[in-house]
Amino acid sequence: MYEFVYYKEYDYSKLSKIRWNKYKGKGQKGIYNNAIIMFDTETSKSGPVEYETVVKKDLYGNKYETLQAIPQTNYVVAFTLSVRFNEQNYCTLYGHKPSELMECINLLRLHMKGTLFLFCFNLAFDWIYLRRFFFRAFGEPKKQLCVKPHKPILFKFENDIVLKDAYILAGRNLAKWAEDMNVEHQKAVGAWDYDLIRDQTHEFTPEELRYIECDTLAGVECIEATIKTLHKNISSIPYTLTGIIRNEVRQVGEQNNAHDSFLRNVPSLETQIKLEKVYHGGYTHGNRYYYGEYLPNEIIKGDVTCLDFNSSYPFIMLAYKMPCSLYTELPGIYSISEIINDSKDYAFIFKFVAFGIDLKDFKSPMPYLQFSKCEVCINPVLDNGKIVSADYCEIYLTEYDLMILNDLYKFERHACVEVEYSAKHYLPRWYTDIVYQLYKDKCTLKNVDSVLYGIQKSKLNSLYGNCVTKPCRVTVEEEYDTGKYIEKEFDNISEYNKYRNKRTNVLLYQWGVHVTSIGAWNLFQLGKCVDYENGGRWVYSDTDSCYSNLWDMNKVKAYNERCEQMLRANGYEPIEYNGKTFVPGAATVDGVYSEFVYMGAKRYAGRDSETNKLKITVAGVPKKTGSKCLNDDIKNFKKGFCFSGSVTGKLTHSYIYVDDIYIDERGNEVGDSIDLNECNYILDQAKLFDFNDYIEVDEYEASNFRTT
C-alpha cells in the first residue's frame, strides 16, 4: 500500500479513509485528523562560495584577520511529505519547488477532514524558506508561538493547517532520535551532497531520493512511537520535551490537591523577582594556576580522573529538604554565622553585602562569587568571571551559597540584608515518587526498551527545568512583513496573578533555585575529596563533575555513603538491577585521561586512557569532528589554535530577506533564505584578571555591619 511517488502522481483519495476525531480539550472546538504528517526541504546555494577578508577581535581585544564567506541566496530544490496512520506508512510525496509543496498540502486539505498537523524537523530553518509561499497560498497565520527569535514552535492558519516543530519535541537530532526510538526507517546520513549546486529542475539520483524519503519517514515513525508511549494523540502531544513531563506532573499534582499547597506557598511578586536574582546555573571553572595569559598551558601528565555525580539534580530533589512554606521577611541585619546556624531548619534568600572581599587562600583554585550576578561590584579581580577579590559587592544568595563563601572567602565587613526565610521540608511525596520512578526507569530500561528508556530519561532530565521556568517570561512574535521578531509587552503584575491562579501550576520556582545552590555545594564538598596532602590538584569543574589528578578515594567513599544515607532518610532505596547498585547523587568515575589541558570554562581536552583517543569540549565546536583538528597532538590545544570549519562542520548562518518571491535567471523560485557556511573557531583562553580602573568606594552607612 505504501508509495514513494512524485506528488502529482499520487491518488489523494486514499487519504480520505484516515479517521478524524472531535477535540475534547477545554475551549477547543471542531475536529482534527489523526494522520501523522511531516514535511522537509533540501536547499541549494545559488553559486560557488566566495570569501572576503574581515578583521575580528579575540577575547583580549587583539585584532586578527580571517576569511569569511559572503552571504548568498539559497533556495529549495527538493521537498518530501510523509503520511502515517495506525502504524502504517501511507505515502511519501516529493517534488522540487516551494509552490509545489503548497499545492501538495492543498491536495491533502481537499481529501482529509479536520485540522491537519504538519510537523517539520527544525521548523526554524524550513520556515524561512517557505514563509512567503505559505503566505501566498494560505494567508498569514492567525496564531504563532515562538520561544525566542527565529525559534518558532507553532503556526496556525485560517484553513486549519497547523505547522509544528518536531526538533524541540525530540530534543536531539533526527538521526539520534530515530536510533533511540528504534524505528524502521533511519536517517540516510551522508547520502546528500550539500556542496553540489542544484536547480529546481535537477533529476534526483537513487541515493538522493533515498535520503529525502528516509528523513520524513523516520520523522513520522518517531512521532508515532512517542505518541504511543505517552498515551497521547496527534492533537494532545506536548509541544516540547519538557512539556511531556510537565503535563504528567500536573495531572498527578491535581490528584493530590497540589495547587492548594501551591497557593499557600507561592511567593509574592517581589520575592519572585528576588528569587530570579538568586538563581544561577551550574558551576563551571578551571584551576587558574595551569592556564592563562601569562602562564604556559600546562599539559597535565598522569591520570586525571573525572568523578561525575549520578543524576545530581534528581538526587537533590529526593534527598534534600527545600523551602516549602511561604517566605517570611526577617527585618534587620544578620551575619554569616546567624544565617548558617539556622540553615538546617530554614531556607534563606537575601542580599549579601561585603567590603574587602578576598580569598582566604589566594591559591584556592575555585573562587565562587559570580561577577555577572552581582548587583554592584567595585574594583574586582576576576578569574574567568569569578571574583578573586573586590573592594565591595552586593549579590543575592541562598544559605548554601553562603556556606561556600564562608569556606572560601574572608571579608572586612559584611551583612545579610533583605532576608527572607521559609521552613524546610522534603518535597511532596507525590512529586518525589515521580522523580524516583523515572530514575528507576533510567537504570532498568536501558537495554530492555529503547523507546521507553529514551523518553523516561528525557523526562527525568526535564524535571528540574520545569521548576525554574519563569512565571513571567518575555515572548516574541514574528512580524510577517519584515521577518523581524519583536518582544511582546506584558504587565508583570497581571501575568504573575495569572501564574498564581492557574489551576495546573503545582511546582514552586524556589525549589529549582535551591537545587542549583545545593548542586554547587555538593560540587565543592566533592572537591574536598582531592588528596591535596600528596600533590592532588582540583583541575576542573563542570556542574556535576570534578577532575583531579589524585583523589582520596576513602573520602569519596564517605561522600557516597552520605548520599545513600540521605536517600534512605527520606524513605528511598538505591536501585538494585542486574547485579549492580545505582545510588543517585553518588560520585563515580566517568573517564580517566593520561593527558589533560584546559583553557577555561567549556574549553578543555584530554586523552582517554582506555581508548588513547583525544576528546575535546569547546563550546561551539562539535566534539567528534573537533578532536580531529588536533591531529592527535594535545599540544595543539592552545591559544590561537584554529578549529577548521571544513573539518568540524561548524556552520554560521546569515538571514536573507527579499521583498517578494521572484524567479531567478535559471528559473528557480526564490523567497527568503538562510545562507549556511563553514565557520572557523579560534581558541581563546579564559581571561584571568580584570584590573579595572580603581575607584574610591562610595561612603556607605555601614556602622551596623558585622566584622568577620
XYZ file of C-alpha atoms in Angstrom:
708
model
C 0.000 0.000 0.000
C 2.849 2.425 0.815
C 4.001 4.599 -2.097
C 7.015 6.825 -2.596
C 5.923 8.920 -5.543
C 6.073 12.329 -7.209
C 3.339 14.401 -5.559
C 1.294 14.911 -8.768
C 1.091 11.169 -9.397
C -0.482 10.174 -6.077
C -4.167 9.287 -5.619
C -5.028 11.534 -2.658
C -8.455 9.937 -2.240
C -6.666 7.086 -0.417
C -6.058 9.505 2.473
C -9.768 10.242 2.924
C -10.124 6.964 4.855
C -7.913 8.205 7.706
C -10.063 8.778 10.780
C -10.738 12.099 12.438
C -11.798 12.946 15.995
C -13.509 15.737 17.864
C -11.410 17.917 20.134
C -12.020 17.150 23.798
C -9.913 19.843 25.448
C -11.397 22.825 27.231
C -12.149 25.658 24.800
C -11.315 23.516 21.748
C -13.942 23.053 19.059
C -14.116 21.211 15.788
C -12.308 18.114 14.570
C -8.734 17.094 13.874
C -7.270 14.488 11.541
C -5.398 11.552 13.115
C -2.761 11.391 10.385
C 0.858 11.912 11.371
C 2.381 14.147 8.708
C 5.895 15.512 8.356
C 7.429 17.610 5.592
C 11.038 18.553 4.941
C 13.017 20.538 2.378
C 16.516 20.454 0.951
C 18.176 23.597 -0.354
C 20.995 24.688 -2.611
C 23.291 27.679 -2.854
C 22.931 29.777 -5.993
C 26.648 29.599 -6.824
C 30.149 28.799 -5.545
C 31.122 30.242 -2.158
C 33.115 33.466 -2.306
C 35.161 34.849 0.565
C 36.275 38.219 1.879
C 38.894 39.187 4.454
C 37.450 40.571 7.700
C 39.074 41.851 10.878
C 37.925 40.410 14.198
C 38.980 40.720 17.837
C 39.901 37.963 20.259
C 38.997 37.798 23.952
C 41.690 40.325 24.826
C 40.793 42.827 22.111
C 43.655 41.837 19.814
C 42.773 42.185 16.129
C 43.282 39.389 13.632
C 42.305 38.799 10.003
C 40.261 35.867 8.819
C 38.384 34.773 5.706
C 34.609 34.937 5.880
C 32.076 33.704 3.349
C 29.998 36.362 1.590
C 26.281 35.600 2.174
C 24.427 34.491 -0.933
C 20.897 33.492 -1.898
C 19.746 29.906 -1.282
C 16.542 28.226 -2.445
C 14.558 24.992 -2.054
C 15.383 22.245 -4.574
C 13.554 19.288 -3.011
C 10.756 18.530 -0.583
C 9.168 15.402 0.850
C 5.970 14.907 2.802
C 5.201 11.619 4.572
C 1.821 10.481 5.905
C 1.420 7.753 8.545
C -1.615 6.450 10.413
C -2.296 3.494 12.680
C 1.240 2.052 12.444
C 1.201 2.200 8.664
C 3.090 4.479 6.286
C 0.660 5.611 3.575
C 2.952 7.613 1.323
C 5.960 9.846 0.910
C 5.398 12.511 -1.722
C 8.197 14.527 -3.258
C 8.734 17.484 -5.542
C 11.130 20.347 -6.261
C 9.622 23.790 -5.773
C 8.125 25.526 -2.717
C 4.967 26.296 -4.690
C 4.651 22.570 -5.418
C 4.774 21.822 -1.693
C 1.922 24.308 -1.184
C -0.029 22.549 -3.932
C 0.658 19.202 -2.275
C -0.595 20.477 1.094
C -3.711 21.863 -0.575
C -4.409 18.456 -2.095
C -4.146 16.905 1.364
C -6.539 19.534 2.638
C -9.106 18.709 -0.039
C -9.175 14.992 0.782
C -8.655 14.901 4.571
C -11.122 16.137 7.187
C -10.290 18.228 10.229
C -7.259 20.183 11.336
C -4.066 18.902 9.720
C -0.984 18.909 11.945
C 2.134 19.173 9.785
C 5.361 18.524 11.649
C 8.711 19.768 10.456
C 12.023 18.791 11.995
C 13.691 22.135 12.763
C 10.855 24.361 11.666
C 13.087 27.389 12.308
C 15.096 26.517 9.200
C 12.375 25.470 6.765
C 10.059 28.307 7.783
C 12.453 30.954 6.464
C 12.499 29.359 3.005
C 8.772 28.696 2.882
C 7.155 31.577 4.768
C 6.347 33.724 1.715
C 4.975 30.712 -0.135
C 2.713 29.864 2.822
C 1.506 33.492 2.925
C 0.708 33.414 -0.783
C -1.123 30.077 -0.538
C -2.933 30.363 2.808
C -2.554 33.938 4.065
C -0.696 34.952 7.210
C -1.041 32.630 10.241
C -3.762 33.558 12.736
C -1.684 32.153 15.596
C 2.023 31.746 16.301
C 4.144 30.526 19.201
C 7.840 31.405 19.435
C 10.132 30.835 22.413
C 12.803 33.204 21.139
C 13.730 34.963 17.861
C 13.980 32.542 14.941
C 12.774 29.655 17.141
C 9.123 29.103 16.145
C 7.233 26.208 17.703
C 3.854 26.547 16.004
C 1.955 28.389 13.281
C -1.792 28.009 12.693
C -3.546 29.201 9.532
C -7.188 30.108 8.937
C -7.742 26.915 6.944
C -6.752 24.784 9.988
C -3.306 23.908 8.716
C -1.009 23.781 11.780
C 2.776 23.699 11.490
C 4.619 22.250 14.490
C 8.319 21.860 15.207
C 9.431 18.271 15.892
C 13.011 19.141 16.868
C 12.029 20.802 20.144
C 9.942 17.710 20.932
C 12.782 15.310 20.130
C 15.492 17.230 21.973
C 18.168 15.703 19.708
C 18.997 15.495 16.017
C 16.843 13.338 13.742
C 19.465 10.609 13.305
C 19.789 10.189 17.092
C 16.026 10.358 17.602
C 15.408 7.624 15.036
C 18.149 5.497 16.603
C 16.809 5.987 20.133
C 13.238 5.264 19.044
C 14.410 2.170 17.146
C 12.109 2.947 14.203
C 12.060 1.081 10.901
C 13.495 3.895 8.773
C 16.729 5.543 9.860
C 18.127 8.799 8.533
C 20.318 8.136 5.463
C 23.288 10.121 6.753
C 25.759 11.157 4.051
C 23.579 10.348 1.033
C 23.037 14.011 0.102
C 25.925 16.147 -1.214
C 25.393 19.576 0.342
C 28.189 21.127 -1.714
C 26.513 20.350 -5.024
C 24.760 23.324 -6.642
C 21.343 22.238 -7.901
C 18.403 23.876 -9.663
C 14.723 23.060 -9.241
C 14.869 21.045 -12.476
C 17.511 18.714 -11.013
C 16.859 14.989 -11.579
C 17.334 13.143 -8.298
C 19.696 10.184 -8.126
C 18.542 6.993 -6.351
C 20.781 7.946 -3.378
C 19.241 11.416 -3.177
C 15.729 10.004 -3.330
C 16.550 7.544 -0.545
C 17.901 10.400 1.573
C 14.888 12.677 1.270
C 12.457 9.770 1.689
C 14.056 8.500 4.895
C 14.108 11.950 6.518
C 10.341 12.313 6.754
C 9.600 8.594 7.139
C 11.906 8.433 10.156
C 10.186 11.544 11.480
C 6.596 10.262 11.331
C 7.664 6.930 12.811
C 9.421 8.681 15.725
C 6.377 10.854 16.391
C 4.064 7.839 16.436
C 6.401 5.960 18.796
C 6.388 8.976 21.105
C 2.592 9.345 20.957
C 2.021 5.672 21.756
C 4.469 5.621 24.641
C 2.920 8.744 26.169
C -0.665 7.558 25.527
C -1.398 10.795 23.668
C -2.886 11.627 20.286
C -1.774 13.903 17.466
C -3.647 16.871 18.954
C -2.600 16.416 22.591
C 1.097 15.611 22.256
C 3.083 18.353 24.062
C 4.987 20.931 22.053
C 8.307 20.334 23.799
C 10.360 17.709 25.584
C 9.887 19.471 28.929
C 6.180 19.740 28.223
C 5.854 15.949 28.307
C 6.761 15.617 31.979
C 5.157 18.963 32.898
C 1.736 17.645 31.900
C 2.237 14.387 33.786
C 3.374 16.210 36.937
C 0.335 18.478 36.735
C -2.028 15.533 36.410
C -0.592 13.757 39.455
C -0.463 17.040 41.329
C -4.128 17.674 40.603
C -4.982 14.255 42.068
C -3.144 15.283 45.251
C -4.661 18.777 45.577
C -1.202 20.206 44.948
C -2.492 23.527 43.660
C -3.933 24.312 47.080
C -0.478 23.849 48.588
C 0.987 25.883 45.737
C -1.345 28.791 46.525
C -0.413 28.724 50.212
C 3.319 28.864 49.483
C 3.794 30.674 46.168
C 5.858 33.813 46.881
C 4.830 37.399 46.296
C 5.904 39.037 43.047
C 8.589 40.989 44.949
C 10.010 37.767 46.391
C 9.797 36.063 42.995
C 11.915 38.851 41.466
C 14.469 38.336 44.242
C 14.467 34.563 43.625
C 15.251 35.150 39.963
C 18.230 37.256 41.026
C 19.388 34.459 43.332
C 19.099 31.768 40.653
C 22.308 30.771 38.861
C 23.347 27.985 36.537
C 25.786 25.172 37.200
C 29.299 25.970 38.430
C 31.898 25.601 35.656
C 35.522 26.565 36.258
C 39.176 25.618 35.769
C 42.189 25.905 38.073
C 43.718 29.284 37.150
C 47.265 28.237 38.023
C 47.563 25.992 34.973
C 46.315 28.243 32.191
C 46.140 31.904 31.390
C 47.560 34.879 29.554
C 50.885 34.849 31.379
C 51.146 31.139 32.111
C 52.013 28.213 29.854
C 49.157 25.868 29.159
C 50.428 23.027 31.264
C 49.632 19.600 29.918
C 48.921 17.542 32.985
C 50.514 14.135 32.615
C 49.431 11.074 34.512
C 45.877 10.081 35.207
C 43.360 12.894 35.547
C 40.153 11.250 36.746
C 36.709 12.694 36.268
C 34.190 11.927 39.010
C 30.623 12.516 37.915
C 27.519 12.740 40.084
C 24.877 10.155 39.266
C 21.703 12.140 38.410
C 22.783 15.077 40.534
C 19.646 17.245 40.454
C 17.132 14.363 40.802
C 19.108 13.199 43.857
C 18.857 16.650 45.420
C 15.097 16.666 44.884
C 14.852 13.240 46.521
C 17.189 13.682 49.478
C 17.302 17.353 50.488
C 14.776 19.499 52.296
C 13.599 22.526 50.359
C 11.782 25.806 51.062
C 8.223 24.516 51.406
C 6.413 27.313 53.219
C 5.553 30.882 52.368
C 8.591 33.163 52.565
C 8.573 35.495 55.550
C 10.576 38.715 55.795
C 13.157 38.903 58.578
C 13.849 42.578 59.351
C 17.328 43.638 60.359
C 20.925 42.872 59.523
C 22.410 39.409 60.017
C 25.834 37.822 59.958
C 27.072 34.795 58.050
C 27.062 32.672 61.208
C 23.498 33.629 62.110
C 22.188 32.522 58.708
C 24.213 29.299 58.656
C 23.243 28.363 62.229
C 19.553 28.347 61.252
C 20.045 26.734 57.849
C 19.142 23.217 58.985
C 15.505 24.129 59.502
C 15.082 27.179 57.291
C 15.866 28.117 53.707
C 17.027 31.686 53.162
C 17.268 34.179 50.344
C 18.928 37.537 50.983
C 21.225 40.222 49.662
C 24.817 39.695 50.775
C 26.790 42.947 51.095
C 30.520 42.956 51.802
C 33.598 45.180 51.932
C 37.161 43.950 51.484
C 36.448 40.610 49.802
C 39.394 38.253 49.396
C 40.046 34.534 49.194
C 41.231 33.036 52.469
C 43.874 31.191 50.485
C 44.852 33.048 47.327
C 45.912 29.718 45.831
C 42.364 28.412 46.064
C 41.669 27.197 42.508
C 37.891 27.585 42.506
C 36.589 31.038 43.534
C 32.811 31.046 43.739
C 31.421 34.586 43.688
C 29.931 35.148 40.250
C 30.631 38.632 38.913
C 27.755 38.600 36.423
C 25.221 38.039 39.225
C 26.430 40.967 41.342
C 24.097 43.923 41.730
C 27.163 46.083 42.426
C 30.861 45.196 42.362
C 33.714 47.686 42.835
C 37.320 47.016 41.801
C 37.040 43.259 41.219
C 39.899 40.944 40.333
C 38.335 38.248 38.196
C 39.216 34.689 37.335
C 37.135 33.639 34.333
C 34.101 35.526 35.620
C 34.556 34.574 39.277
C 35.673 37.115 41.891
C 39.103 36.557 43.456
C 38.954 39.833 45.383
C 36.991 43.090 45.367
C 36.630 46.254 47.394
C 32.848 45.918 47.584
C 29.998 43.814 46.234
C 26.269 43.156 46.557
C 24.783 39.847 45.452
C 21.640 37.786 46.169
C 22.291 34.314 47.637
C 20.873 31.270 49.419
C 22.231 29.733 52.625
C 24.106 27.089 50.589
C 25.853 29.785 48.538
C 26.755 31.467 51.807
C 28.265 28.276 53.217
C 30.524 28.017 50.174
C 31.568 31.668 50.539
C 32.263 31.131 54.221
C 34.673 28.303 53.373
C 36.496 30.255 50.668
C 36.476 33.985 51.451
C 37.252 36.495 54.158
C 35.559 39.887 54.446
C 36.493 43.089 56.230
C 32.819 43.766 56.868
C 29.702 42.026 55.729
C 25.946 41.937 56.195
C 22.996 39.812 55.117
C 20.070 42.145 54.431
C 16.592 41.865 52.860
C 16.462 38.423 54.472
C 13.511 36.111 53.831
C 13.106 32.595 55.201
C 10.986 29.535 54.529
C 10.597 26.370 56.595
C 12.422 23.386 55.105
C 10.685 20.093 54.382
C 11.117 17.258 51.941
C 9.376 17.880 48.640
C 5.830 16.455 48.442
C 5.761 12.675 48.347
C 3.641 12.566 45.209
C 6.375 14.535 43.426
C 9.439 12.697 44.763
C 7.751 9.402 43.841
C 7.684 10.625 40.229
C 11.389 11.550 40.433
C 12.294 8.189 41.947
C 10.277 6.156 39.424
C 11.876 7.965 36.486
C 15.326 7.401 37.974
C 14.483 3.716 38.412
C 13.313 3.514 34.790
C 16.539 5.126 33.627
C 18.537 2.445 35.469
C 16.475 -0.567 34.375
C 15.204 0.139 30.848
C 18.433 0.979 29.014
C 18.889 -2.345 27.252
C 15.282 -3.522 27.579
C 13.028 -0.950 25.894
C 14.986 1.650 23.945
C 11.923 3.796 23.158
C 10.637 3.980 26.726
C 14.174 4.373 28.087
C 14.813 7.401 25.867
C 11.541 9.044 26.877
C 11.877 8.323 30.608
C 15.460 9.582 30.643
C 14.349 12.775 28.925
C 11.548 13.203 31.452
C 13.978 12.775 34.347
C 16.319 15.374 32.890
C 13.409 17.772 32.350
C 12.048 17.694 35.907
C 14.483 20.321 37.120
C 13.798 22.596 34.147
C 10.099 22.637 34.997
C 10.919 24.046 38.428
C 12.868 27.018 37.085
C 10.516 28.135 34.334
C 9.964 31.843 34.956
C 6.333 32.732 35.699
C 6.584 35.983 33.700
C 8.557 35.469 30.532
C 9.187 37.762 27.636
C 7.653 36.271 24.497
C 8.366 37.249 20.924
C 6.315 37.487 17.746
C 7.423 37.482 14.144
C 6.484 40.498 12.060
C 5.362 38.790 8.879
C 6.120 41.685 6.558
C 9.752 42.099 7.716
C 10.699 38.744 9.251
C 11.883 40.553 12.384
C 10.982 39.399 15.872
C 9.640 41.814 18.450
C 9.157 41.382 22.179
C 5.542 41.388 23.312
C 4.833 43.816 26.092
C 3.132 42.481 29.203
C 2.180 43.667 32.653
C 4.238 41.902 35.341
C 1.516 42.070 37.982
C -1.209 40.793 35.684
C 0.941 37.954 34.321
C 2.064 36.899 37.792
C -1.517 36.791 39.018
C -2.399 34.550 36.079
C 0.503 32.278 37.045
C -0.610 32.092 40.687
C -4.216 31.351 39.845
C -3.709 28.824 37.063
C -5.094 25.560 38.415
C -2.451 23.381 36.790
C 0.531 25.113 38.459
C 1.884 22.903 41.239
C 5.678 23.403 41.285
C 7.402 26.214 43.170
C 10.180 28.183 41.488
C 12.189 28.329 44.742
C 12.690 24.554 44.598
C 14.715 24.889 41.407
C 16.661 27.851 42.831
C 17.718 25.763 45.808
C 18.510 22.706 43.665
C 21.203 24.662 41.810
C 22.660 26.102 45.015
C 22.761 22.674 46.651
C 24.308 21.254 43.477
C 27.156 23.781 43.747
C 27.543 22.972 47.454
C 27.825 19.256 46.659
C 30.401 20.004 43.979
C 32.571 21.844 46.486
C 32.158 19.009 49.007
C 33.424 16.584 46.375
C 36.283 18.999 45.675
C 37.379 18.498 49.297
C 37.978 14.827 48.459
C 41.040 15.691 46.345
C 44.191 14.334 48.014
C 45.905 17.717 48.459
C 48.425 16.389 51.003
C 50.009 14.129 48.398
C 50.072 16.554 45.494
C 46.492 16.297 44.307
C 45.035 19.214 42.359
C 41.446 20.157 41.713
C 41.853 20.643 37.995
C 38.425 21.410 36.573
C 34.708 21.510 37.458
C 31.586 21.378 35.311
C 28.208 21.498 37.129
C 28.081 17.873 38.254
C 31.636 16.631 37.693
C 35.104 17.209 39.141
C 38.503 16.475 37.585
C 41.617 15.768 39.656
C 44.998 14.114 39.203
C 44.739 12.459 42.651
C 41.631 11.574 44.636
C 41.399 10.423 48.243
C 39.067 7.534 47.486
C 38.298 6.955 51.170
C 36.827 10.467 51.302
C 34.942 9.835 48.052
C 33.543 6.638 49.532
C 32.435 8.530 52.643
C 30.763 11.148 50.436
C 28.867 8.448 48.538
C 27.806 6.720 51.764
C 26.397 10.049 52.953
C 24.345 10.284 49.744
C 22.941 6.818 50.357
C 22.095 7.672 53.966
C 20.313 10.865 52.913
C 18.336 8.951 50.303
C 17.226 6.339 52.846
C 16.367 9.038 55.375
C 13.559 10.090 53.033
C 12.393 6.516 52.529
C 14.050 5.722 49.185
C 16.444 2.871 48.470
C 19.284 2.554 45.932
C 18.232 0.708 42.775
C 19.408 -2.912 42.537
C 19.360 -4.264 38.994
C 21.294 -6.991 37.175
C 23.820 -7.233 39.973
C 24.512 -3.505 40.001
C 23.644 -0.890 42.603
C 22.630 2.577 41.438
C 22.792 5.369 44.005
C 21.557 8.771 42.813
C 23.939 11.550 43.805
C 26.933 9.241 44.196
C 30.204 10.256 42.534
C 31.526 7.634 40.127
C 34.408 7.531 37.655
C 33.357 8.940 34.284
C 36.674 8.973 32.454
C 40.405 8.824 33.064
C 42.810 10.904 30.974
C 46.533 10.271 30.542
C 46.930 13.865 29.288
C 44.740 16.820 30.153
C 44.811 20.523 29.320
C 42.263 23.312 29.581
C 41.875 26.973 28.814
C 38.825 27.937 30.821
C 35.178 27.061 31.200
C 33.935 24.677 28.493
C 37.376 24.647 26.838
C 39.423 21.539 27.626
C 40.938 18.454 26.029
C 42.096 15.074 27.312
C 43.474 11.771 26.058
C 41.229 8.922 27.120
C 43.368 6.377 28.976
C 41.250 3.476 27.763
C 40.987 4.320 24.054
C 44.067 6.566 23.764
C 41.951 8.996 21.733
C 41.814 12.736 22.257
C 38.487 14.157 23.392
C 37.578 17.827 23.495
C 34.928 20.051 24.970
C 34.856 23.501 23.413
C 31.600 25.445 23.498
C 30.561 25.951 19.885
C 32.741 23.183 18.396
C 31.355 19.680 17.659
C 33.156 17.169 19.890
C 33.733 14.317 17.452
C 34.896 16.327 14.465
C 36.633 18.981 16.565
C 39.048 16.464 18.073
C 40.238 15.541 14.565
C 41.630 19.055 14.115
C 44.259 18.443 16.813
C 45.983 15.754 14.687
C 46.268 13.552 17.773
C 48.620 16.058 19.453
C 47.282 17.665 22.632
C 49.974 20.370 22.398
C 47.939 21.926 19.598
C 45.212 22.780 22.118
C 46.425 26.304 22.871
C 45.535 29.937 22.406
C 45.085 30.874 18.767
C 44.505 27.324 17.522
C 42.017 27.252 14.650
C 39.319 24.586 14.546
C 38.670 24.492 10.811
C 35.030 24.607 9.781
C 35.801 22.306 6.871
C 36.741 19.593 9.395
C 34.342 20.290 12.269
C 31.321 21.035 10.118
C 30.609 24.069 12.297
C 28.374 26.464 10.386
C 27.494 30.108 10.649
C 24.283 31.425 9.161
C 23.036 34.643 7.595
C 19.349 35.518 7.146
C 18.467 36.913 3.716
C 15.058 38.538 3.279
C 13.602 39.650 -0.052
C 10.699 41.944 -0.900
C 8.739 39.196 -2.607
C 9.033 35.816 -4.313
C 10.857 36.013 -7.630
C 12.174 33.747 -10.392
C 15.940 33.867 -10.861
C 17.818 33.702 -14.179
C 17.851 29.873 -14.057
C 14.125 29.563 -13.460
C 14.271 28.858 -9.708
C 11.533 30.107 -7.363
C 13.274 32.135 -4.682
C 11.971 33.565 -1.424
C 13.698 34.344 1.861
C 16.648 32.150 2.766
C 19.413 31.267 5.171
C 22.993 31.006 3.966
C 24.991 28.398 5.877
C 28.771 28.401 5.582
C 31.659 26.669 7.236
C 32.941 28.650 10.175
C 36.385 28.504 11.747
C 36.695 28.732 15.526
C 39.748 30.407 17.071
C 40.552 29.018 20.512
C 40.884 31.701 23.187
C 41.911 31.374 26.788
C 39.746 32.495 29.650
C 40.688 35.938 30.817
C 42.084 35.645 34.315
C 42.351 39.067 35.866
C 40.360 42.136 35.012
C 42.035 45.078 36.734
C 39.529 47.873 36.286
C 40.491 51.474 36.821
C 40.325 51.639 40.594
C 37.740 53.990 42.008
C 37.003 55.137 45.509
C 34.358 53.108 47.288
C 31.385 55.372 47.917
C 30.668 56.286 51.506
C 28.246 53.715 52.846
C 26.250 53.661 56.056
C 27.919 50.576 57.457
C 28.177 51.215 61.183
C 25.980 48.199 61.890
C 27.880 45.870 59.556
C 29.350 42.768 61.142
C 33.063 42.158 61.015
C 34.339 38.737 60.058
